[in-house]
Coordinates of C-alpha atoms and ligand atoms in Angstrom, one line a residue:
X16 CA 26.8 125.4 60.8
X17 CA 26.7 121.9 59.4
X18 CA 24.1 119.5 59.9
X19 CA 23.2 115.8 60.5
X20 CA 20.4 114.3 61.9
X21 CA 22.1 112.2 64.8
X22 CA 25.5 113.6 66.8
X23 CA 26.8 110.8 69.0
X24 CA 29.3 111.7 71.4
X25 CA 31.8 109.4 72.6
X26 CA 33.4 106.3 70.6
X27 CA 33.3 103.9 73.8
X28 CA 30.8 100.8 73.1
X29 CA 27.4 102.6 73.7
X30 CA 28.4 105.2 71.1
X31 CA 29.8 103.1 68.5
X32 CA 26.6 100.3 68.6
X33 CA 24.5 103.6 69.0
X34 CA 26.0 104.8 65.7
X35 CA 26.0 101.3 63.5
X36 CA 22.0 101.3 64.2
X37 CA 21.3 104.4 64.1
X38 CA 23.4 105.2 60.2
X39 CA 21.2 102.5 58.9
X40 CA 18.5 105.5 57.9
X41 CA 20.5 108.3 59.1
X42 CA 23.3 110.5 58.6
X43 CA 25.9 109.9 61.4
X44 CA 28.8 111.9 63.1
X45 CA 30.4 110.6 66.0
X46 CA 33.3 112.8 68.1
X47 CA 35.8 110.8 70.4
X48 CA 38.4 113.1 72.1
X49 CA 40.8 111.0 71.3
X50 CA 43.3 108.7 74.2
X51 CA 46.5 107.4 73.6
X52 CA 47.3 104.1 74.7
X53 CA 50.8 102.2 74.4
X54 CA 48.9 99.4 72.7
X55 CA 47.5 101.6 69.6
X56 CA 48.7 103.5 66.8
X57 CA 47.5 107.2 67.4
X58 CA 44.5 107.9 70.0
X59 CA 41.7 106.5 70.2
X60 CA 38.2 105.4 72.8
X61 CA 39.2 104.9 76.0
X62 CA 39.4 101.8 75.8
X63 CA 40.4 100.9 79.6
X64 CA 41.4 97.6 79.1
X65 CA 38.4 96.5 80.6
X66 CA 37.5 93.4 79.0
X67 CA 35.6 90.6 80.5
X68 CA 32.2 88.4 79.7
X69 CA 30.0 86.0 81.5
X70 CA 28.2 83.8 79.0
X71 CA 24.7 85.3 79.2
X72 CA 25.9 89.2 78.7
X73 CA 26.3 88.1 75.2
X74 CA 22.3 87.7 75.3
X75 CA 22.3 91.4 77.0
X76 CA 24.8 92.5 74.4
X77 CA 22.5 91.1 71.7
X78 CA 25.8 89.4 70.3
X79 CA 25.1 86.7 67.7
X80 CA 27.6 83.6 67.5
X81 CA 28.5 84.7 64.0
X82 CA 29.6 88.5 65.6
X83 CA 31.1 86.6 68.6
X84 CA 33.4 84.6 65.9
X85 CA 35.1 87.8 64.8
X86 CA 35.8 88.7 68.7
X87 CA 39.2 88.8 69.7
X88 CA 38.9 86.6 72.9
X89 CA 42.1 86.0 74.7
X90 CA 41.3 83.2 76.9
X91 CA 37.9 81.2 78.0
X92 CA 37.6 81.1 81.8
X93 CA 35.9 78.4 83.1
X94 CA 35.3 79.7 87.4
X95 CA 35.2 83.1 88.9
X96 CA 36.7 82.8 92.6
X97 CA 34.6 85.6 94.9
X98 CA 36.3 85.8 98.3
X99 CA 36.1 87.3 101.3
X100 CA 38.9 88.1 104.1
X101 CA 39.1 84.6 104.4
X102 CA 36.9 82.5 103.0
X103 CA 36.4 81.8 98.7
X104 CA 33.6 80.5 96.7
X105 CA 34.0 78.9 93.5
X106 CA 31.2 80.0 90.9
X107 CA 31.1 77.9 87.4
X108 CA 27.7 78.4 86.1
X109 CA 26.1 81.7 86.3
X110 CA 22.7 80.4 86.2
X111 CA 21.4 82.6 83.3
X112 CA 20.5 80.9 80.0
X113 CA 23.1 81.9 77.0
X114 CA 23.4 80.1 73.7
X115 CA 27.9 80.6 74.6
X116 CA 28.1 76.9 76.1
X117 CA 31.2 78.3 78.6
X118 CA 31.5 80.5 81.6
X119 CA 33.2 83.4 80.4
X120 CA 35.8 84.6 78.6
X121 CA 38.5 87.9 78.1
X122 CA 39.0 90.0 75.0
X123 CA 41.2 92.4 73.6
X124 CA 39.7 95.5 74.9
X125 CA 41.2 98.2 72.3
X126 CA 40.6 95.4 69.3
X127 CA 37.1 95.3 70.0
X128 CA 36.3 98.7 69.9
X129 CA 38.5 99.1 66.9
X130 CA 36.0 96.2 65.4
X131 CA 33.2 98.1 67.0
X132 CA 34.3 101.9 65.3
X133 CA 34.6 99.3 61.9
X134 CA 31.2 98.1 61.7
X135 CA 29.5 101.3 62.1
X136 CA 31.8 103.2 59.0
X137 CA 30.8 100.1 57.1
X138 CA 27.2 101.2 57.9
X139 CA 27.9 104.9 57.1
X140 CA 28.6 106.5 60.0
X141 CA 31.5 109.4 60.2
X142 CA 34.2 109.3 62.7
X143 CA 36.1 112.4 64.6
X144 CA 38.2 111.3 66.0
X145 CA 40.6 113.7 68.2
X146 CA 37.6 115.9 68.4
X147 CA 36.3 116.9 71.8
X148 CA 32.6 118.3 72.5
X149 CA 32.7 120.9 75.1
X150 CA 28.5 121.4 75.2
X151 CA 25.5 120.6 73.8
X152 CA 22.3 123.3 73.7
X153 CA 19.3 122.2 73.1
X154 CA 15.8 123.8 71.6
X155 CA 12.1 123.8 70.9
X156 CA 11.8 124.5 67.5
X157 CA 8.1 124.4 65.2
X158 CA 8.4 121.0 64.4
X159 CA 10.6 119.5 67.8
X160 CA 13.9 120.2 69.0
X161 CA 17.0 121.2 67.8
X162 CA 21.1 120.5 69.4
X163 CA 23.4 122.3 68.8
X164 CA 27.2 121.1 69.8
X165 CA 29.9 122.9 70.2
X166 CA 33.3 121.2 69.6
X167 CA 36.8 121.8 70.7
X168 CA 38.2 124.8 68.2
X169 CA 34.6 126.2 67.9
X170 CA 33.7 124.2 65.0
X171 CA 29.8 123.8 65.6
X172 CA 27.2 121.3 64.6
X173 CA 23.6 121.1 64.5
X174 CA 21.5 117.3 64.8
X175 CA 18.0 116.5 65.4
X176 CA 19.2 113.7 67.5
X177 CA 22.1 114.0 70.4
X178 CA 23.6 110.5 71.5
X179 CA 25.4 111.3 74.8
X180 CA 27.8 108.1 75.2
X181 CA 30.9 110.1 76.6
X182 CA 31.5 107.4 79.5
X183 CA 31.6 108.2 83.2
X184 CA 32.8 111.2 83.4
X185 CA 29.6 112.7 82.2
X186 CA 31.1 116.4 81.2
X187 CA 28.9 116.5 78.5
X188 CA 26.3 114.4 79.9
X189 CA 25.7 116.4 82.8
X190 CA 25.3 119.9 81.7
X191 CA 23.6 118.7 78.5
X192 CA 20.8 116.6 80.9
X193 CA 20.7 120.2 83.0
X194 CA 18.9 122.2 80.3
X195 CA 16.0 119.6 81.3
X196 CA 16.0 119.4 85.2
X197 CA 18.2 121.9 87.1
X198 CA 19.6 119.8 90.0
X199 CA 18.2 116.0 90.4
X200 CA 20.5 114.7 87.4
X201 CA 23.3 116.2 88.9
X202 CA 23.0 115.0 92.1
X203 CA 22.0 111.2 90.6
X204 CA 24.8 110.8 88.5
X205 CA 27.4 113.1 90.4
X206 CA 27.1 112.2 94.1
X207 CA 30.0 113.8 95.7
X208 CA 30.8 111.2 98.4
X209 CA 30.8 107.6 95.9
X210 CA 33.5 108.6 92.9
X211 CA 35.7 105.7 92.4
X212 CA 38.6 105.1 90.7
X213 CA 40.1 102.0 88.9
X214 CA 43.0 100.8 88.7
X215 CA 45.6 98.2 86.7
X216 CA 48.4 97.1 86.2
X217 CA 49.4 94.7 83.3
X218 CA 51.9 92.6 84.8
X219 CA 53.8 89.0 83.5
X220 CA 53.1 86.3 85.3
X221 CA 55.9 83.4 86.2
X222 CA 54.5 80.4 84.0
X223 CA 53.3 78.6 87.5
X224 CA 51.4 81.3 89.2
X225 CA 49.6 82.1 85.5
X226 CA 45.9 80.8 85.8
X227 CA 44.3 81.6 81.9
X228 CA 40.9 79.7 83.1
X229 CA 40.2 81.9 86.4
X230 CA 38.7 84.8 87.2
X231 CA 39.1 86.7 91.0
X232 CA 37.8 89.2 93.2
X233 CA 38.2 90.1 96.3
X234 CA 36.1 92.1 98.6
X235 CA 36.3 93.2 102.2
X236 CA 40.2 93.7 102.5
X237 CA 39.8 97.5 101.1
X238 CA 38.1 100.2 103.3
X239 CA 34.9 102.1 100.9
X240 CA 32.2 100.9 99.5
X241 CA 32.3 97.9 97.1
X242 CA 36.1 98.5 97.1
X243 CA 37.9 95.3 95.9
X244 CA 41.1 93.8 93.9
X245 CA 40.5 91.5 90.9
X246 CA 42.8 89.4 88.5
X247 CA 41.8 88.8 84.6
X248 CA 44.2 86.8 82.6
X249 CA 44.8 88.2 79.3
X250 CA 47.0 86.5 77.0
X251 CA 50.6 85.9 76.9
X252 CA 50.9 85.1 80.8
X253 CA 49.8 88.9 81.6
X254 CA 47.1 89.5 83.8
X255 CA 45.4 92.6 84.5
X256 CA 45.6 93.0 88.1
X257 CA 43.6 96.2 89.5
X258 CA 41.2 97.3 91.9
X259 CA 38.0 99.4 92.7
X260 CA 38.8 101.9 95.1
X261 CA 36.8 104.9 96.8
X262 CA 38.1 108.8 96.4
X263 CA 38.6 110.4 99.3
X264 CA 37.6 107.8 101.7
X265 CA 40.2 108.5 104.7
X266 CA 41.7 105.6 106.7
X267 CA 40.8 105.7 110.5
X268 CA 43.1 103.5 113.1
X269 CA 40.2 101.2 113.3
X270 CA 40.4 100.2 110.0
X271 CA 43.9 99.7 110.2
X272 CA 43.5 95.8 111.9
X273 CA 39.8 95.4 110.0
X274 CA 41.1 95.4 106.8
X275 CA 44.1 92.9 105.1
X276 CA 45.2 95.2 102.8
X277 CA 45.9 98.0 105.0
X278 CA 48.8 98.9 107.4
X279 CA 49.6 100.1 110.3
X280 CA 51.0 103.3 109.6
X281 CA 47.8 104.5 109.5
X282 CA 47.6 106.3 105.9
X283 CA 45.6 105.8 102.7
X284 CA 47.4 103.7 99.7
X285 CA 47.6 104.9 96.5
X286 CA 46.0 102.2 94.1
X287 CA 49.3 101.0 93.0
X288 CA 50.4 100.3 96.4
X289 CA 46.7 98.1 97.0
X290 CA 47.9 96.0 93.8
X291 CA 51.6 95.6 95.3
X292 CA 50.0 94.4 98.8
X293 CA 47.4 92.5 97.0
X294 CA 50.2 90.5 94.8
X295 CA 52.3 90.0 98.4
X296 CA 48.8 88.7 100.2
X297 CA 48.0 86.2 97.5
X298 CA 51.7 85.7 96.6
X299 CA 53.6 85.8 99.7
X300 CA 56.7 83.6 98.5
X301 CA 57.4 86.1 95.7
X302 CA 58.4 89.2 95.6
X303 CA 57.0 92.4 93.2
X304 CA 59.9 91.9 90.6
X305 CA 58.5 88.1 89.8
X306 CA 55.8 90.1 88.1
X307 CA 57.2 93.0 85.7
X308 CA 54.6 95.3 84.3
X309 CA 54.2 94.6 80.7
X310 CA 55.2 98.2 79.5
X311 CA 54.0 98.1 76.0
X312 CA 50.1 97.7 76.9
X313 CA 47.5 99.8 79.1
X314 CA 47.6 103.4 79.0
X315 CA 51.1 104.2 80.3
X316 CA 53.8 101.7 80.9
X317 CA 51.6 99.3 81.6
X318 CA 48.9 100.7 83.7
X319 CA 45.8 102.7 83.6
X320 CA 43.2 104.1 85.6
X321 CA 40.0 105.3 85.0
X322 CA 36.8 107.2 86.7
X323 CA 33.6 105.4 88.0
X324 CA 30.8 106.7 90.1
X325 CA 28.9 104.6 92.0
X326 CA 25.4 105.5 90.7
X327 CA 22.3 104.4 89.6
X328 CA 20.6 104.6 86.1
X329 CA 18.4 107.5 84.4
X330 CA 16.2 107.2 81.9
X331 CA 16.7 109.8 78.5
X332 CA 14.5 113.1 78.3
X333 CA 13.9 111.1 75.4
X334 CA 10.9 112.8 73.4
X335 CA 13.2 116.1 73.2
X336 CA 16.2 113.5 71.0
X337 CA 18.4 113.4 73.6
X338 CA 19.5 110.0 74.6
X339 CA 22.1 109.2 77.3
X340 CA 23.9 105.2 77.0
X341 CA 26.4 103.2 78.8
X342 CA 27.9 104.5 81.3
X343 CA 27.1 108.4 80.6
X344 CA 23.5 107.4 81.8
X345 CA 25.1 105.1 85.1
X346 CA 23.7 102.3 83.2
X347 CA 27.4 100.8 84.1
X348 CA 28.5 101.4 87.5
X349 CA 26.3 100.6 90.1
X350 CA 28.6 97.9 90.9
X351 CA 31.6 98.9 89.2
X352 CA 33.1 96.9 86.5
X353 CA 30.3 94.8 84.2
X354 CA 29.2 97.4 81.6
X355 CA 30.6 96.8 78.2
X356 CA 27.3 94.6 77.5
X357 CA 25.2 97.0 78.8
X358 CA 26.9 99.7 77.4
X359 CA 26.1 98.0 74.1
X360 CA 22.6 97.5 75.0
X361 CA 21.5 100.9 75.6
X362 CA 23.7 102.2 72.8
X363 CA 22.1 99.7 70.1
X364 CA 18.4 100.6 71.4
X365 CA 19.6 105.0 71.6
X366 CA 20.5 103.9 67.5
X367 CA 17.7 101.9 66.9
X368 CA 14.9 103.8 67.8
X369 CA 16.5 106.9 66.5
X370 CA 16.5 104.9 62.8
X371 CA 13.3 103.9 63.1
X372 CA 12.1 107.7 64.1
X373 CA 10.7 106.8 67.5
X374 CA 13.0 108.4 69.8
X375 CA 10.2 108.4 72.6
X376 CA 10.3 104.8 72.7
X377 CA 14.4 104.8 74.1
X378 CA 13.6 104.3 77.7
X379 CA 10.9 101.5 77.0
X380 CA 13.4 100.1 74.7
X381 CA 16.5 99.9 76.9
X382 CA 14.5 98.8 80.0
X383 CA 13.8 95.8 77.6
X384 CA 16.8 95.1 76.5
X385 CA 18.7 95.3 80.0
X386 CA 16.6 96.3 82.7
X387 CA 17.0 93.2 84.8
X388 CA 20.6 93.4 84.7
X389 CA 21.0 97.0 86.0
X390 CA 18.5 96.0 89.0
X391 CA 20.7 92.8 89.5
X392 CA 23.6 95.2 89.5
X393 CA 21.9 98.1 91.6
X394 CA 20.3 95.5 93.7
X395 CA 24.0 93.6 94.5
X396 CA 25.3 96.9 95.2
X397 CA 22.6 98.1 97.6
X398 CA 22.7 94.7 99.5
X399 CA 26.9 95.0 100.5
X400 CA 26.8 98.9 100.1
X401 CA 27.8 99.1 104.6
X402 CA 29.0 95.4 104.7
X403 CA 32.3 95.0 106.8
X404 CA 34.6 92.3 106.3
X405 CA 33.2 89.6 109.0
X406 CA 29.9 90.9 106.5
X407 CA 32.1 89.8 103.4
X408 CA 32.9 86.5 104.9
X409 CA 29.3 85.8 105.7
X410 CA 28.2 86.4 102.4
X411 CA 30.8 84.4 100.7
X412 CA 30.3 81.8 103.3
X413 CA 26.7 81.1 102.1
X414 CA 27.4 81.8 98.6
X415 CA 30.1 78.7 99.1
X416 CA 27.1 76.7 100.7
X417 CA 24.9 77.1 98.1
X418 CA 27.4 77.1 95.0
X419 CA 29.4 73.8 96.1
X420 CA 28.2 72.4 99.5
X421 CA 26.1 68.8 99.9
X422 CA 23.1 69.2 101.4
X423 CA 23.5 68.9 104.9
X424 CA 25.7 72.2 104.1
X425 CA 23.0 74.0 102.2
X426 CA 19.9 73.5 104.9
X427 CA 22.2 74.9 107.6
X428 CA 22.3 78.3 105.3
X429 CA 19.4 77.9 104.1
X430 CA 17.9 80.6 106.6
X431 CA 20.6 83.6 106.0
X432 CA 20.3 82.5 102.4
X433 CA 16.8 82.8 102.2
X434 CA 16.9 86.4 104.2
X435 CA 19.9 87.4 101.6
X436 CA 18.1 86.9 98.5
X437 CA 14.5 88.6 100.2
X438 CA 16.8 92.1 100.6
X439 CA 18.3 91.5 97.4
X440 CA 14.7 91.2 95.9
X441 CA 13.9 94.6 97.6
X442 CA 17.0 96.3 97.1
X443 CA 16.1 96.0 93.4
X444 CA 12.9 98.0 93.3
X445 CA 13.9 101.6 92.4
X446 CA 16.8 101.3 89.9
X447 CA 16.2 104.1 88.3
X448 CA 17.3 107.2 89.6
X449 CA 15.4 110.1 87.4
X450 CA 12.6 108.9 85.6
X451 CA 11.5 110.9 82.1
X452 CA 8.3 112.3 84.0
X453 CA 11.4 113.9 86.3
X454 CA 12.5 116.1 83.5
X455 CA 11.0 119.7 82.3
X456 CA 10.9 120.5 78.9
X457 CA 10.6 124.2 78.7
X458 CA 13.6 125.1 76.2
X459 CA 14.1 128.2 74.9
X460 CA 13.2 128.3 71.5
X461 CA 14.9 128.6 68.2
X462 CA 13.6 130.1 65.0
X463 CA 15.4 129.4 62.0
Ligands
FAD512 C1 39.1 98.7 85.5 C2 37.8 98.4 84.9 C3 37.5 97.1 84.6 C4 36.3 96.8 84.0 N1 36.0 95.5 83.7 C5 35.0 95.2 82.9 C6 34.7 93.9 82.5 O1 35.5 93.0 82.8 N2 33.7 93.7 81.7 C7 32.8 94.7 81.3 O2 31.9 94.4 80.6 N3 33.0 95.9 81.6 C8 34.1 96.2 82.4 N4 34.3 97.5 82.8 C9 33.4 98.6 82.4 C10 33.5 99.0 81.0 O3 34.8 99.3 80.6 C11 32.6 100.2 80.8 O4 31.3 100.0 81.3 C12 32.4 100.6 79.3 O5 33.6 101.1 78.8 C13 31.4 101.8 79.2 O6 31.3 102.1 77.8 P1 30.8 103.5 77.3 O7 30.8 103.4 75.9 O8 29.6 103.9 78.0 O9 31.9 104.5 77.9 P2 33.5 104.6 77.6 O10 34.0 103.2 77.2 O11 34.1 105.3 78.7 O12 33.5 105.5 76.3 C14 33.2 106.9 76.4 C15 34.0 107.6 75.3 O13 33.7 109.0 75.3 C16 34.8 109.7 75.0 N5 34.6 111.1 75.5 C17 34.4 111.5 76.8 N6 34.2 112.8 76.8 C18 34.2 113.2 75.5 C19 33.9 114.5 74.9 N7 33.7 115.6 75.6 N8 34.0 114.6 73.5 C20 34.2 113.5 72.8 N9 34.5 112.3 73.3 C21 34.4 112.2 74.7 C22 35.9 109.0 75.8 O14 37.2 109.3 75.3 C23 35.5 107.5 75.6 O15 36.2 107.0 74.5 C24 35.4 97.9 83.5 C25 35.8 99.2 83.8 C26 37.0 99.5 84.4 C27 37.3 100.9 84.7

């Protein structure tokens, strides 16, 4: 059986920063199963084209402006439009202190974790690609504890370390977190009634409906919690049009009037039929065929979809070598989309501490690094988790008030305002959903 001293699995953002850090003072092997994409040679990450910053997650990411410089943006975006059923507010400043002097901005999502996968080979680290883990075992050994994975073919490898970075589907995360705490982790990051899916289509844009400087949400016109459509502009007048929506969650009549992107035929819409109605609600003097799918990008013709869970965060059992990043650990999804800085975070402190031989530190160090931005996510989440749509238009209503409204407009929200941001404050508390005290660390044990 060969061994290293750190396995990280998963080539997504967590485990690629994990890896760069971590082959500084270790030897490095990272396994990525492999997904093909019409927009790179052979497979690769998953790299959902997923790819959009605000200017102070480039603090969270700890991205320098000399990394930044080798980016591939595709197009700074000066507002972010979040509406309701009816109403919009126009956000231009996030309020957050960045050294990036902009709003925001969109990048090529499969570049950058090409550039990503680069800069850790230049720092040593070994890539398998097309290389599936299908467990991880863990054990006590004299000195500490020992993995063992097993990958797809029944190649085996032993590592002191185990980075778990294998995204949001978790089916290495989860069984591998088991062998520490038989059902709390499971029921944290699996919960059976909040799996999500998301969805997008790359579509053209006719030159005067193509806004490069925008981005948009949308919430309150889709049945499910924190269910929404969204538009990014990427380059070359395509724009990723998607949305966020709930498995499983079935449509009542009720809901048929409540909600503007439903029907009255009183059954649930596949994701691509949200986008289509989406595009004919925001659009309605053009039809679907003013926007072709650009076929030669996302996953297949021109689309893709991907799994998210609606979950909170867990810290690592940490002191056993086994640290969980990005979104295997729910450090992305509490509300949805948002996670490739965080995903970077928690990957760069999994490598870091792992270098430095101070593996116990990994929760300490990730809570430092981007604690306050999974409570602002958890907390967000928490606060619209039952909202309606009238609840939607409320919210946006204030957040109007207080983003662009005189004075006079501001006092008279003061009050809801003030009530909003005191749940929001509580909704915070709590973020994490397994703490390492939560987890049991009687392994069997292993004696050669
Ligand atoms: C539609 C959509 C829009 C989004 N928009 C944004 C956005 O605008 N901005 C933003 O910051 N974030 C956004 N996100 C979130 C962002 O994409 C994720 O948070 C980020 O990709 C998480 O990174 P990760 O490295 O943890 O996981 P992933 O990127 O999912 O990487 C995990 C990797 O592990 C591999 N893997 C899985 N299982 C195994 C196994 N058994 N063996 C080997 N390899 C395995 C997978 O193939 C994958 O490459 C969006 C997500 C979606 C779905």
């Amino acid at each position: 059986m060969e061994s290293v001293d750190v396995a990280v699995v998963g080539a997504g953002p967590a485990g690629c920063s994990a890896a760069r850090e971590a082959a500084d003072e270790k030897t490095v092997v990272v396994f990525e199963k492999g997904v093909r994409r019409e927009d790179r040679d052979g497979v690769g990450p998953d790299s959902t084209d997923a790819a959009g910053f605000l200017d102070y997650w480039l603090e969270v990411a700890d991205v320098s402006p000399e990394f930044f410089d080798e980016m591939p943006v595709l197009q700074e975006v000066e507002r972010a439009e979040l509406a309701g059923p009816t109403e919009t507010a126009t956000m231009r400043d996030t309020g957050i202190s960045s050294w990036y002097d902009g709003f925001g901005f969109t990048f090529d999502r499969v570049a950058m974790d090409d550039l990503l996968r680069e800069r850790a080979e230049e720092r040593g680290a070994e890539f398998c690609v097309g290389e599936t883990v299908r467990g991880v075992e863990s054990f006590r050994t004299s000195g500490g504890y020992v993995h063992e994975l097993t990958v797809a073919g029944g190649e085996e490898v032993r590592a002191e370390t185990v980075i778990l970075a294998d995204g949001p589907s978790r089916r290495v995360t989860l069984p591998a977190l088991a062998q520490f705490d038989e059902s709390g982790v499971e029921d944290a990051l699996n919960p059976r009634d909040a799996n999500h899916i998301a969805y997008q289509e790359h579509r053209r844009f006719p030159d005067e409906l193509f806004e490069d400087d925008v981005l948009r949400f949308r919430w309150g016109v889709i049945p499910g919690e924190t269910a929404y459509p969204w538009y990014f502009p990427n380059d070359d007048n395509v724009a990723r049009v998607g949305v966020t929506v709930p498995r499983g969650v079935g449509i009542d009549a009720d809901d048929n009037e409540e909600y503007a992107l439903l029907r009255d035929d009183g059954t649930t819409p596949a994701p691509s039929e949200y986008v289509r109605r989406y595009l004919e609600d925001e659009y309605p003097s053009y039809s679907l065929d003013d926007f072709p799918l650009a076929e030669e990008r996302g996953k297949d013709g021109g689309t893709e979809s991907y799994p998210i869970s609606s979950t909170r965060p867990v810290e690592s059992p940490a002191r056993a070598g086994v640290l969980v990043a990005g979104g295997a650990m729910g450090a992305t999804s509490a509300f949805h989309e948002g996670g490739y800085h965080v995903a970077m975070a928690t990957g760069k402190a999994a490598g870091r501490v792992t270098a430095e031989d101070r593996v116990a530190d990994y929760n300490d160090e990730w809570r430092d690094a981007c604690g306050d931005e999974l409570a602002r996510n958890v907390g967000l989440a928490r606060l619209v988790g039952g909202y309606t749509p009238d609840d939607w238009d409320a919210l946006v209503s204030h957040a109007k008030a207080a983003l662009e409204g005189g004075w006079l407009r501001r006092l008279r929200h003061a009050p809801a305002i003030l009530l909003l941001q005191r749940r929001y404050s509580k909704a915070r508390n709590g973020y994490v959903a397994v703490c390492e005290e939560d987890y049991e660390y009687s392994l069997p044990k292993r004696t050669k």
